[in-house]
Coordinates of C-alpha atoms in Angstrom, one line a residue:
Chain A
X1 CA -61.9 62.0 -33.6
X2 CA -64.4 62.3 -36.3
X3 CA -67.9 62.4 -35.4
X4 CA -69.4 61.7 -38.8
X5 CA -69.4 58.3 -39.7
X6 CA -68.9 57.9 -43.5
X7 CA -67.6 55.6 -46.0
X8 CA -64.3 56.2 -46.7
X9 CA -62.9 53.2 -49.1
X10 CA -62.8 54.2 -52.9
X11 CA -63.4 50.8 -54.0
X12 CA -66.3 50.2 -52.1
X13 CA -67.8 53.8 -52.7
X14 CA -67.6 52.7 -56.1
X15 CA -69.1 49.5 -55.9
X16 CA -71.9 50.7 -54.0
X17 CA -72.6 53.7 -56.5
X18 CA -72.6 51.3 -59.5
X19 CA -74.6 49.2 -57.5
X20 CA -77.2 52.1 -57.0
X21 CA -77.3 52.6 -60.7
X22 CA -77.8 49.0 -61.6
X23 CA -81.1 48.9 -59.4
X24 CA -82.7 52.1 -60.5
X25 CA -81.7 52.9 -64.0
X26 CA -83.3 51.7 -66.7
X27 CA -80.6 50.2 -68.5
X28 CA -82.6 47.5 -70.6
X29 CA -81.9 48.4 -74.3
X30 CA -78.4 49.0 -73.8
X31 CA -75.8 45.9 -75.2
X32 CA -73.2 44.5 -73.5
X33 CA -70.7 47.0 -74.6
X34 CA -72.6 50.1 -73.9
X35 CA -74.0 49.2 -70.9
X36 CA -70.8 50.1 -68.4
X37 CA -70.9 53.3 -70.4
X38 CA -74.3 54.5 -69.6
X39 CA -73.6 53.4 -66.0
X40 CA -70.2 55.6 -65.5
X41 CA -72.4 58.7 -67.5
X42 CA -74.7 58.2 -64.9
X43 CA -72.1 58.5 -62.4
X44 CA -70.9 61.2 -63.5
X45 CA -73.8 63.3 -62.8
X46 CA -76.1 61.4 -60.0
X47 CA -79.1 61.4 -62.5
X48 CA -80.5 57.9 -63.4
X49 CA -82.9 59.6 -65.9
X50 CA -80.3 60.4 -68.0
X51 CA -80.1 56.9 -69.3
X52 CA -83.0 57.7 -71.6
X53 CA -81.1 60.7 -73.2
X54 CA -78.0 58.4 -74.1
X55 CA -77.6 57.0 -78.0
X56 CA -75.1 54.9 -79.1
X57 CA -75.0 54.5 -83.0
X58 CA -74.7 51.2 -83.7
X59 CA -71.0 49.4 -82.8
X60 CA -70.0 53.1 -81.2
X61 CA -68.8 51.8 -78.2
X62 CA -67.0 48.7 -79.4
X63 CA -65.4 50.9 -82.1
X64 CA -64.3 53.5 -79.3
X65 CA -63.0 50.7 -77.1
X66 CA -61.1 48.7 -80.1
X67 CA -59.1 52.5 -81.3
X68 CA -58.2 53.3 -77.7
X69 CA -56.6 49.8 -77.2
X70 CA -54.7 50.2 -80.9
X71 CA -53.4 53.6 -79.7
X72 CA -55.8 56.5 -80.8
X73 CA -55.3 59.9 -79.3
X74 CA -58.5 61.5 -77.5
X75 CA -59.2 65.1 -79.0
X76 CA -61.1 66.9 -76.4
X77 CA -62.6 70.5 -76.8
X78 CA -62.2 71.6 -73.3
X79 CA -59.2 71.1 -70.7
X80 CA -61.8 70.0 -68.5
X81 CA -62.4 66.8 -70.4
X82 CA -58.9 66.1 -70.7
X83 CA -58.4 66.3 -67.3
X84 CA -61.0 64.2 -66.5
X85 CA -59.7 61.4 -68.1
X86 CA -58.3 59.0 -65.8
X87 CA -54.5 58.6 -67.2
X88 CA -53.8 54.7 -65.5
X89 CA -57.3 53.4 -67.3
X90 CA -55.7 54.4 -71.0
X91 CA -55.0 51.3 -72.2
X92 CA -52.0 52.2 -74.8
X93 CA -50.9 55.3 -73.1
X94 CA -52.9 57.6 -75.5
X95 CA -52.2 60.8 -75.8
X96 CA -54.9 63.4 -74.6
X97 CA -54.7 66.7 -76.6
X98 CA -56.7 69.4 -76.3
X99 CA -55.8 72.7 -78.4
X100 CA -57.9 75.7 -77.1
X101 CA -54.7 76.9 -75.4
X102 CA -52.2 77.1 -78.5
X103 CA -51.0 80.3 -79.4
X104 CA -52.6 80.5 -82.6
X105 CA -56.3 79.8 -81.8
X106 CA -57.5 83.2 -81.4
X107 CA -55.9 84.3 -84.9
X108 CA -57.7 81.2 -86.1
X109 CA -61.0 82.0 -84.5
X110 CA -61.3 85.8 -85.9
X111 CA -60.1 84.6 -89.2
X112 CA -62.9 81.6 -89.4
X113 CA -65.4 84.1 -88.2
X114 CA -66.2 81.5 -85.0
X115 CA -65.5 80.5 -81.5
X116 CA -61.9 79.8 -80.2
X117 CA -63.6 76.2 -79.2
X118 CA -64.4 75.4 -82.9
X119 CA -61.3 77.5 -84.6
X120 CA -59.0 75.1 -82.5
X121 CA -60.4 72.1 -84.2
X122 CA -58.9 73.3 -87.4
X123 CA -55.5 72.1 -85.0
X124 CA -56.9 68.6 -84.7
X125 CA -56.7 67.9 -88.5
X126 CA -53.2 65.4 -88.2
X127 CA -55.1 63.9 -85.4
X128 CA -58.2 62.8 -86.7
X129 CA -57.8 60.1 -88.6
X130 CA -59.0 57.2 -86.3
X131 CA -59.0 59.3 -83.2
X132 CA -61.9 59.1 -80.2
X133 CA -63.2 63.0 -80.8
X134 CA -64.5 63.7 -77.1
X135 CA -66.7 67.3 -77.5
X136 CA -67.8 68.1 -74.0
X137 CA -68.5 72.0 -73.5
X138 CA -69.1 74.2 -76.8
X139 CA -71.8 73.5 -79.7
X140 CA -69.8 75.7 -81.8
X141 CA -66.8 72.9 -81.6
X142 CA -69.4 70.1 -82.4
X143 CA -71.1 71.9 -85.6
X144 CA -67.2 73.2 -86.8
X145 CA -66.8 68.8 -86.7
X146 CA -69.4 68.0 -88.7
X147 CA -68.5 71.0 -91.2
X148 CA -64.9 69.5 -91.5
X149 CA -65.9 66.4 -91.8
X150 CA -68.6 66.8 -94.4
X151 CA -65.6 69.0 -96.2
X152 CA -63.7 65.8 -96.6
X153 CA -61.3 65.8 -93.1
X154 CA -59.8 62.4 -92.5
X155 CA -62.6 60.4 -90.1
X156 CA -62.4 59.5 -86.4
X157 CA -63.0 56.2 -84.8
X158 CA -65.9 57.4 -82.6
X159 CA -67.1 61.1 -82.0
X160 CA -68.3 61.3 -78.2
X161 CA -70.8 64.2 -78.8
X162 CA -72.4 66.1 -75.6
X163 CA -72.0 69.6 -75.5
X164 CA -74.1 71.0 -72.8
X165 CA -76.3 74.2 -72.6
X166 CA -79.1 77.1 -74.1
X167 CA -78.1 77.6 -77.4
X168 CA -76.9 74.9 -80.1
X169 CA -76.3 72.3 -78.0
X170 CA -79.1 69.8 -78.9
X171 CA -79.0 71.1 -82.1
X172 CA -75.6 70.2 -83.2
X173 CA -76.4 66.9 -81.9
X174 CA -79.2 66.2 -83.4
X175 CA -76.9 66.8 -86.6
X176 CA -74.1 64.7 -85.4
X177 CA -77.1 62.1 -85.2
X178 CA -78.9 62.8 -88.4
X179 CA -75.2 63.0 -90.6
X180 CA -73.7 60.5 -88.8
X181 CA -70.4 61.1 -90.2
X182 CA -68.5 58.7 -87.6
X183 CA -69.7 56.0 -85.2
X184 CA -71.4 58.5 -82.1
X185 CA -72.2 58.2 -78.9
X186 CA -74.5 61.3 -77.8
X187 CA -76.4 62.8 -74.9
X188 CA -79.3 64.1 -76.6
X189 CA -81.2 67.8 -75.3
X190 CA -79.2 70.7 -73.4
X191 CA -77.5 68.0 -71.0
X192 CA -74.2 67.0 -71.4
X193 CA -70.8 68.4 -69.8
X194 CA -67.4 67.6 -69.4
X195 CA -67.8 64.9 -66.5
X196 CA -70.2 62.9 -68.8
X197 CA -67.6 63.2 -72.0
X198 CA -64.8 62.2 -69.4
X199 CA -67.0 59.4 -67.9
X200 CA -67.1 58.1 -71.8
X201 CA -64.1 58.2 -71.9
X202 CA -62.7 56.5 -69.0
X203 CA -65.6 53.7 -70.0
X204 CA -64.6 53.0 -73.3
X205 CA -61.0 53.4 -71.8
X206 CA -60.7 50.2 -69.5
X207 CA -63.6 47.0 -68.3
X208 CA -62.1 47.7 -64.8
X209 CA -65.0 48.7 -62.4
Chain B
X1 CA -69.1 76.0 -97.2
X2 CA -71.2 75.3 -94.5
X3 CA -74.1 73.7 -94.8
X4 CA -75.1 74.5 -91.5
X5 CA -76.5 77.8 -90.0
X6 CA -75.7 78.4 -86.5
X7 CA -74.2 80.5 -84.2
X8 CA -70.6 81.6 -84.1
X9 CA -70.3 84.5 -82.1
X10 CA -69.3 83.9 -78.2
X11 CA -70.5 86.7 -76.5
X12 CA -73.9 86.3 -78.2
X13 CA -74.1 82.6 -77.8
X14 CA -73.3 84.0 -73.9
X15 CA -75.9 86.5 -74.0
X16 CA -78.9 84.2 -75.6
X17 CA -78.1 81.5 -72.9
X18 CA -78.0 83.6 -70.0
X19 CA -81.6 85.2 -71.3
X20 CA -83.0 81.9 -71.7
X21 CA -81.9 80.8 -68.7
X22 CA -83.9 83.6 -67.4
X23 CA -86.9 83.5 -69.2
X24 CA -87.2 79.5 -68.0
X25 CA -86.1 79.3 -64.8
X26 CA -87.7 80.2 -60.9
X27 CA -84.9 82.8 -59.6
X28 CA -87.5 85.0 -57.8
X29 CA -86.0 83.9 -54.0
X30 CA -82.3 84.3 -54.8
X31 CA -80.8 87.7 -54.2
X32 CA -79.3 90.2 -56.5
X33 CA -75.7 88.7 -55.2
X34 CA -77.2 84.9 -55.7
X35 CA -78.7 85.7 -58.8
X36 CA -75.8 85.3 -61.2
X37 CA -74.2 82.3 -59.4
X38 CA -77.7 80.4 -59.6
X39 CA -77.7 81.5 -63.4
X40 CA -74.0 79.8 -63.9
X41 CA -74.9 77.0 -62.3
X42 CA -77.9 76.9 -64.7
X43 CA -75.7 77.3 -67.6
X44 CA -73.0 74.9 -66.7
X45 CA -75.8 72.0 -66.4
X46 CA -78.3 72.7 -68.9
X47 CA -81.2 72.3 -66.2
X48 CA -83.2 75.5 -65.1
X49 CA -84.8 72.9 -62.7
X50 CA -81.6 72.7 -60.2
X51 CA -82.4 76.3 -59.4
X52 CA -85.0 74.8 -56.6
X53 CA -81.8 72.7 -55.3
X54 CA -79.1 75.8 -54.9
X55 CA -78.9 76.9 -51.2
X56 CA -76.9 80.0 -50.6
X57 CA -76.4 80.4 -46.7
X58 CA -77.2 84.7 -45.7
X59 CA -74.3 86.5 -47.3
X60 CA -72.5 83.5 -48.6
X61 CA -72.3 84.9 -52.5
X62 CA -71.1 88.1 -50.9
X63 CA -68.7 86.9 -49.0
X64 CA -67.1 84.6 -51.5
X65 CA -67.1 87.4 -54.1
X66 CA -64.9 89.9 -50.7
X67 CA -62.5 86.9 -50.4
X68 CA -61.6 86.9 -54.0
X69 CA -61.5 90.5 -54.5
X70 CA -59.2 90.6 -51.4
X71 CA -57.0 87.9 -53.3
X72 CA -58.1 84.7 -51.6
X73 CA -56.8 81.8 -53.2
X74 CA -59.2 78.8 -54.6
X75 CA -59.0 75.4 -53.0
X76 CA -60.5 72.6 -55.3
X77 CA -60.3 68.9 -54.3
X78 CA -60.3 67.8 -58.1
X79 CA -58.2 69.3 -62.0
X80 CA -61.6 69.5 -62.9
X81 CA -62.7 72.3 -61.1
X82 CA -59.3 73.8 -61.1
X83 CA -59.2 73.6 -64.7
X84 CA -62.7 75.1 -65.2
X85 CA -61.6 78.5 -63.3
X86 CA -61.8 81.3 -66.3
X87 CA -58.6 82.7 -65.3
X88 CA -59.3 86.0 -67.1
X89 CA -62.2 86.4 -64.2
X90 CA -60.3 86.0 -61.3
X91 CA -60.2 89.5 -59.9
X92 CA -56.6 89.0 -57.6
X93 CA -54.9 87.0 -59.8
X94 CA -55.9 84.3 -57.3
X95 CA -53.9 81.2 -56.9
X96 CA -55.8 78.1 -57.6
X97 CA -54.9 75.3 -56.0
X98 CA -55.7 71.0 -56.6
X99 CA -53.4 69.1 -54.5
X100 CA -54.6 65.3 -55.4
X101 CA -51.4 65.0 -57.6
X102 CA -49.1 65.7 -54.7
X103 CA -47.0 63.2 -53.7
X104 CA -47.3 62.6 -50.8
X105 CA -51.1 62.2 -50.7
X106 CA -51.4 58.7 -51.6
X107 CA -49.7 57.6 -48.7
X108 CA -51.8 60.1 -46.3
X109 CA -54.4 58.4 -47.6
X110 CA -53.2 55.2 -46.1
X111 CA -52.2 56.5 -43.0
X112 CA -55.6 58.0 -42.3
X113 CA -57.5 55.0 -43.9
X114 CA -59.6 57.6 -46.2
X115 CA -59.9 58.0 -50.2
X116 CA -56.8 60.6 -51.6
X117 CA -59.5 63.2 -52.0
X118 CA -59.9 63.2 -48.6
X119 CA -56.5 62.9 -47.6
X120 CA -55.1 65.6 -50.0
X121 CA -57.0 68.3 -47.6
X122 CA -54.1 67.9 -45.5
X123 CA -52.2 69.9 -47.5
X124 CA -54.6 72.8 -47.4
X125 CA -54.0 73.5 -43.9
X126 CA -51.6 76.5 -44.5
X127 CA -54.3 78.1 -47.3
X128 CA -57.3 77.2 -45.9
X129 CA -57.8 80.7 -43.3
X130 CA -60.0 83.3 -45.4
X131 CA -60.1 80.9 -48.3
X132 CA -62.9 80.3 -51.0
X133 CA -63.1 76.0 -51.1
X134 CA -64.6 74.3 -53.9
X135 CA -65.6 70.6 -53.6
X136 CA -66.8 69.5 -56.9
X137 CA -66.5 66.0 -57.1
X138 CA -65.9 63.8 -53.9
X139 CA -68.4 63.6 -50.9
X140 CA -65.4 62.0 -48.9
X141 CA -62.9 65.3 -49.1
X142 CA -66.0 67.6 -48.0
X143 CA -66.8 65.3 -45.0
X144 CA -62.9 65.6 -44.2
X145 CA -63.1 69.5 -44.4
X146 CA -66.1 69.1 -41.9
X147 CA -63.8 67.3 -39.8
X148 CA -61.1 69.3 -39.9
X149 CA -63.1 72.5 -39.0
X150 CA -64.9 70.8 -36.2
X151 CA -61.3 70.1 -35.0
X152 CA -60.1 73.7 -35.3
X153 CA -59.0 74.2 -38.2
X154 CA -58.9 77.6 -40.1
X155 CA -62.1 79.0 -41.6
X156 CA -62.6 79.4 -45.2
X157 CA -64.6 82.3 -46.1
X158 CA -66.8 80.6 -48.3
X159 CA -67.3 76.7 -48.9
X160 CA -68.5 75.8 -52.0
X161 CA -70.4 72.2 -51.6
X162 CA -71.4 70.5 -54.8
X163 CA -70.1 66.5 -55.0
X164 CA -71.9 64.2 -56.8
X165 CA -72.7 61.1 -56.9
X166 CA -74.9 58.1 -55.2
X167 CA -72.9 57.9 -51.6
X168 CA -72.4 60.0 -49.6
X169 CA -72.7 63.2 -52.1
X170 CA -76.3 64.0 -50.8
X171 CA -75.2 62.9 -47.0
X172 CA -72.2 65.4 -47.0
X173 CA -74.0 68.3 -48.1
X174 CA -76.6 67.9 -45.7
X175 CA -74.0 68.0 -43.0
X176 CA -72.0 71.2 -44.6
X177 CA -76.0 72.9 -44.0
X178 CA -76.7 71.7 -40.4
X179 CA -73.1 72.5 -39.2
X180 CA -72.5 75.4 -41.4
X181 CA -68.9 76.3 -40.5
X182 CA -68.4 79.3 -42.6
X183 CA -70.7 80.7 -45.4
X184 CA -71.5 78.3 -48.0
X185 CA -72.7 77.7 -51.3
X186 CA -74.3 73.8 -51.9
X187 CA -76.2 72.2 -54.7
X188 CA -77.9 69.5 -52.7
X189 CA -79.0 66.0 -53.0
X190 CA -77.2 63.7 -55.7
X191 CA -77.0 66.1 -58.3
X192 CA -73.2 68.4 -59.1
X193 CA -70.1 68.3 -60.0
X194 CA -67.1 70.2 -61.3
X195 CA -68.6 72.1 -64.1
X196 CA -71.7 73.4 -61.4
X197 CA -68.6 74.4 -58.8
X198 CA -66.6 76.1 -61.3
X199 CA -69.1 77.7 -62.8
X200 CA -70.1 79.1 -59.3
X201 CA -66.1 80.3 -58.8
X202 CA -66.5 82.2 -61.8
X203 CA -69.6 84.0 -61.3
X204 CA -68.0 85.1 -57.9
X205 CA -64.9 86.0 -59.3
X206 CA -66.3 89.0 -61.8
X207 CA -69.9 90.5 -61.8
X208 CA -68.8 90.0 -66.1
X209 CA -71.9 88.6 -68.1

C-alpha cells in the first residue's frame, strides 16, 4: 500500500499544471497562436517568470505551425531536443534530425576552426530550406546559423532560438533577433535549454492540450 | 566571412562559463565534493540563483561519484536525461538505462492506475541495488520509487531528485528529503528538469572540468 497520496493521472496532471500557469503567468501580450507556446515553455521549466523573456517575431508561431503540418523536418543541435519531441504530436510524421553524431563532424569542426555543435550545421544544408531549426544547447551552433544564413544558405520556416548558459548565449540571440534572418521564436538572457526548445516544439507541433 | 566575433573554442567556452559561474554565484556552503555538481547544475540552467535551491544529503556527491567508479549503472525515468549522459565521462563504461519505451509499460501503467513514468520503475527492480537514479522529469516516477523503497525494495546508492513542473514536482522532493532512503541529490521546489539531472550525472561521473 502506498502511503503517499498523489496524483497519478497524466491527463489531469496536465490540466492542472496548465491550469496553474494560466492563473499566475502573465500571458497578456501573447496572440492566440503564441499563447499555448509560452504556456508549454513554461512547463517545461516550472518558472512563470520566464514568460517575460519569451519573443515571438511577428507570425513565428503560425509559420512554425503551418511548415510542420506541410511536412518540414525539425533540425535540432542537441540529441536532447530531439528526444524531447513528442513523436505522436508531429502532425506529418516529420523527421527529427540531429547531426552531432555523424562520423564526419569532428573533421568538420577542426577544419571550420569551431565547435562540433556548429560544424554539424554545415550537415543541415539539404535540410534547411523551409525546415523548423530548433537550437537548444550551444551558442556556437546559433551564431554558425546566422553566419550561414547571412552567406546565402537556403532559409528555414522558423528558427526556435534558445541556447542556454555563461558565454554567447544571449548574445547570439540577441543577433538572431537584431538580423532576423527567418521568422524566430527566442528566449532572451542565459535561459534557455533543451526542454524549453522541445516544449516549442511539441507546441507548435499539435493544439492538443 | 563572418561578420560575427565570438567564440569557437569548446574548452574555453567551458572554462569562461565555469569561472563565471563562480565569480556570480553563492557556493560557500557546498563542499569540495558538492562544489562541481552545484556548478553543472548552474551551467545546465543559466541561473547562479538555483544554487540556494540544491540540497546535497551528508556524503551524497561522494557516494554517487563510488557507485559509478565501481560501475553502477544510471537509471533515468525520461531519453532526456539518458541522452544528456556525456558518455566519454562515465568512468565504468556505465550502462544507462530509460525504460519508458518498453513495451510492456503502457499496460503496467493501467494495471497500477499510475502515469507510464511511474509505472516503467517496475522494470528497474533488478538494477535498482547500488544504483545511481536520476529522475529528471516526472514527480509521479519519484513518488513511485519512494513507494517502492518503503516497500523493500533495493537501495540505490544515490537518488538524484530534480522533476519539474507545477504538481507534484515540489511535493515529491519534499518527500525524497524527509524520508531520505538512500543518499540523495534534489533541486527543490518547482524548478528542474533533465538538463539539471544530467548535468549532475556528469559532474559525478569525472572530476573533468
Amino acid at each position: 500500500m502506498s502511503t503517499l497520496d498523489y496524483l497519478r493521472d497524466g491527463a489531469e496532471i496536465y490540466r492542472r499544471s496548465f491550469a496553474t500557469i494560466r492563473t499566475e503567468a502573465d500571458l497578456a501580450r501573447f496572440t492566440p497562436e503564441e499563447e499555448p507556446v509560452a504556456v508549454r515553455i513554461i512547463h517545461a521549466c516550472g518558472m512563470v517568470e520566464i514568460a517575460e523573456d519569451i519573443v515571438f517575431s511577428p507570425g513565428a508561431a503560425k509559420a512554425g505551425r503551418a511548415a510542420l503540418q506541410a511536412g518540414a523536418p525539425i533540425l535540432c543541435d542537441a540529441n536532447m531536443v530531439a528526444y524531447g519531441v513528442t513523436r505522436a504530436r508531429l502532425p506529418a510524421d516529420n523527421h527529427v534530425l540531429c547531426m552531432l553524431g555523424e562520423a564526419s563532424v569532428p573533421g568538420l569542426a577542426h577544419e571550420l576552426g569551431t565547435t562540433r555543435s556548429a560544424a554539424a550545421l554545415e550537415l543541415w544544408r539539404p535540410h534547411l530550406a523551409g525546415s523548423v531549426v530548433a537550437i537548444g544547447n550551444a551558442p556556437t551552433a546559433l551564431f554558425h546559423l546566422l553566419d550561414m544564413l547571412a552567406a546565402g544558405a537556403p532559409t528555414p520556416a522558423c528558427i526556435i532560438g534558445m541556447p542556454v548558459g555563461f558565454v554567447g548565449a544571449a548574445e547570439s540571440k540577441q543577433a538572431l533577433i537584431e538580423q532576423a534572418p527567418a521568422p524566430f521564436i527566442v528566449v532572451t538572457g542565459r535561459k534557455g535549454g533543451s526542454a524549453m526548445t522541445a516544449a516549442t516544439l511539441n507546441a507548435l507541433a499539435s493544439p492538443r492540450e
